[in-house]
Amino acid sequence: MNGHTGFVGGCGPVRFGNGSVGVVDSMSCRSMSFCSGLKRSRVTNVLVNSENNDLVFCGSAKRRVSLLSMSASDTGKGGGTADGEDEFDENAPFTEPGMRVEDVVFMETSQTGNEMTSTELPKGRISELPLFPLGLVLYPGAQLPLHIFEMRYRRMFNVIRESDSMFGVVMYDSEKKRMANIGCSALCTKFQPLEDGRILVVNEGKERFRIIRIVKDSPYITALVEYFHDDTPDEDPVPTGVAVWDSLQEVLRLSNKLYSRGLKLSDNLTSLVPTLERTGGQGSEERFRNAEKFSFGVSSILDMPVLQQQLLLQTKSLNLRLAKQKQLLDLAKQQLAAQISIKAALDKKE
């Protein structure tokens, strides 16, 4: 694959002409529409500078127990992350067959030209798509700002801008030197060229796809991909979705209590919540698709290792994805409740 690794560069704030800000980092880059603030990178903490609202990088990040990393709703009070959070076993919910890190499906390095990635015949819609391998996972509905400086990707974005503005984001594992077989298409919604040729872009995740074969790998990778959705579940996903929402709200409440913050979930995510009242008049297919969108919205704000993020992307089981989210959130509730108890006991001693 000609060493296609981590093609995002630059450290510090990226400010667009209209004053909006995107986040870039040499290894990871995420800014999700489902948070009222920002999703912290796995590689660096991102804090909001309350004086000028720029984003600043502030050292290496620990794994966060709260699983939520959103800026304070009032940036005048500061925001971002709190120190002193303990680590916990993030692999606990990912131990069953099909949902272990070793179950992430990767491309084989020899899969170029006419070689298919599997013997499975395509069943869904197929298209040719330029690919952008990154050290992150993009979900449908999520926002992804990028700073493009490599010449081949400048070319790629200029090419897609003249057509449908679509490309694919695939997770690249720098240790395995391979990219995942499952990715997410993205629509470039904001394009700002700089005087020196670099480009600032904002992209929105659209649909998942699997790579059928690599068409070419120079100057950038182009692949034939098949789009897919979750399989229709045997059981109604709404009750599990409601349980995930309840756990998410409780985690947020406990996190706000522990760290004296005023975080809130965005209206975008709230509008997707599959409540029993909201879905009562919907048909089964509509209920299913809305719950699928909700599950990706939740995945976008869960803070976990990138391979676990990829497992939530690649699974075609909506109920399994929701169940894993419920387990992760329940773990976070336990840890936060324990920390609140310890903090209360220490405060009494003082």
PDB file of C-alpha atoms in Angstrom, residues 1-8 26-29 42-43 104-109 131-138 144 150 152-153 168-184 209 211 214 217 221 305-310 313-314:
ATOM      1  CA  MET A   1       0.000   0.000   0.000  1.00  0.00           C
ATOM      2  CA  ASN A   2       3.043   2.266  -0.398  1.00  0.00           C
ATOM      3  CA  GLY A   3       3.156   3.118   3.284  1.00  0.00           C
ATOM      4  CA  HIS A   4      -0.223   4.812   3.556  1.00  0.00           C
ATOM      5  CA  THR A   5      -0.238   5.818   7.213  1.00  0.00           C
ATOM      6  CA  GLY A   6      -1.722   8.639   9.272  1.00  0.00           C
ATOM      7  CA  PHE A   7      -2.174  11.287   6.601  1.00  0.00           C
ATOM      8  CA  VAL A   8      -3.260  14.087   8.921  1.00  0.00           C
ATOM      9  CA  SER A  26      -0.554  13.813  13.529  1.00  0.00           C
ATOM     10  CA  MET A  27      -2.141  10.549  14.681  1.00  0.00           C
ATOM     11  CA  SER A  28      -5.811  11.150  15.337  1.00  0.00           C
ATOM     12  CA  CYS A  29      -8.545  13.625  14.505  1.00  0.00           C
ATOM     13  CA  ARG A  42      -7.279   9.153  21.935  1.00  0.00           C
ATOM     14  CA  VAL A  43      -3.806  10.618  21.447  1.00  0.00           C
ATOM     15  CA  VAL A 104     -11.317  -6.774  13.386  1.00  0.00           C
ATOM     16  CA  VAL A 105     -11.280  -7.494   9.650  1.00  0.00           C
ATOM     17  CA  PHE A 106      -8.218  -6.133   7.859  1.00  0.00           C
ATOM     18  CA  MET A 107      -7.235  -5.952   4.225  1.00  0.00           C
ATOM     19  CA  GLU A 108      -4.520  -8.302   3.061  1.00  0.00           C
ATOM     20  CA  THR A 109      -1.553  -6.449   1.613  1.00  0.00           C
ATOM     21  CA  LEU A 131      -9.892   6.096   0.271  1.00  0.00           C
ATOM     22  CA  PHE A 132      -8.251   8.033   3.083  1.00  0.00           C
ATOM     23  CA  PRO A 133      -6.608   5.657   5.639  1.00  0.00           C
ATOM     24  CA  LEU A 134      -6.460   7.252   9.098  1.00  0.00           C
ATOM     25  CA  GLY A 135      -5.739   6.146  12.650  1.00  0.00           C
ATOM     26  CA  LEU A 136      -9.378   6.609  13.659  1.00  0.00           C
ATOM     27  CA  VAL A 137     -12.909   5.356  13.027  1.00  0.00           C
ATOM     28  CA  LEU A 138     -15.559   7.504  11.372  1.00  0.00           C
ATOM     29  CA  LEU A 144     -14.563  14.993  10.784  1.00  0.00           C
ATOM     30  CA  GLU A 150       0.223  15.758   1.571  1.00  0.00           C
ATOM     31  CA  ARG A 152      -1.570  13.215  -3.125  1.00  0.00           C
ATOM     32  CA  TYR A 153      -4.450  14.044  -0.765  1.00  0.00           C
ATOM     33  CA  GLY A 168     -13.998   6.830   2.131  1.00  0.00           C
ATOM     34  CA  VAL A 169     -12.358   6.823   5.571  1.00  0.00           C
ATOM     35  CA  VAL A 170     -10.804   3.526   6.644  1.00  0.00           C
ATOM     36  CA  MET A 171      -9.062   2.800   9.930  1.00  0.00           C
ATOM     37  CA  TYR A 172      -5.329   2.194   9.516  1.00  0.00           C
ATOM     38  CA  ASP A 173      -3.447   0.164  12.126  1.00  0.00           C
ATOM     39  CA  SER A 174       0.123   1.473  12.226  1.00  0.00           C
ATOM     40  CA  GLU A 175       1.339  -1.597  14.126  1.00  0.00           C
ATOM     41  CA  LYS A 176      -0.088  -4.109  11.657  1.00  0.00           C
ATOM     42  CA  LYS A 177       0.657  -1.817   8.716  1.00  0.00           C
ATOM     43  CA  ARG A 178      -2.763  -2.634   7.317  1.00  0.00           C
ATOM     44  CA  MET A 179      -6.066  -0.889   6.866  1.00  0.00           C
ATOM     45  CA  ALA A 180      -9.449  -2.241   7.866  1.00  0.00           C
ATOM     46  CA  ASN A 181     -11.768  -3.851   5.344  1.00  0.00           C
ATOM     47  CA  ILE A 182     -14.772  -1.912   6.669  1.00  0.00           C
ATOM     48  CA  GLY A 183     -14.941   1.869   6.412  1.00  0.00           C
ATOM     49  CA  CYS A 184     -17.355   4.769   6.197  1.00  0.00           C
ATOM     50  CA  PHE A 209     -18.905   0.012   3.193  1.00  0.00           C
ATOM     51  CA  ILE A 211     -13.837  -2.990   0.322  1.00  0.00           C
ATOM     52  CA  ILE A 214      -8.356  -2.135  -4.644  1.00  0.00           C
ATOM     53  CA  ASP A 217      -3.006   2.587  -5.043  1.00  0.00           C
ATOM     54  CA  ILE A 221      -5.903   4.474  -2.995  1.00  0.00           C
ATOM     55  CA  PRO A 305      -9.470   2.167  21.863  1.00  0.00           C
ATOM     56  CA  VAL A 306      -9.682   2.480  18.106  1.00  0.00           C
ATOM     57  CA  LEU A 307      -9.930  -1.287  17.509  1.00  0.00           C
ATOM     58  CA  GLN A 308     -13.021  -1.448  19.721  1.00  0.00           C
ATOM     59  CA  GLN A 309     -14.436   1.496  17.819  1.00  0.00           C
ATOM     60  CA  GLN A 310     -13.848  -0.478  14.635  1.00  0.00           C
ATOM     61  CA  LEU A 313     -18.511  -0.024  13.110  1.00  0.00           C
ATOM     62  CA  GLN A 314     -18.076  -3.374  11.400  1.00  0.00           C
TER      63      GLN A 314
END
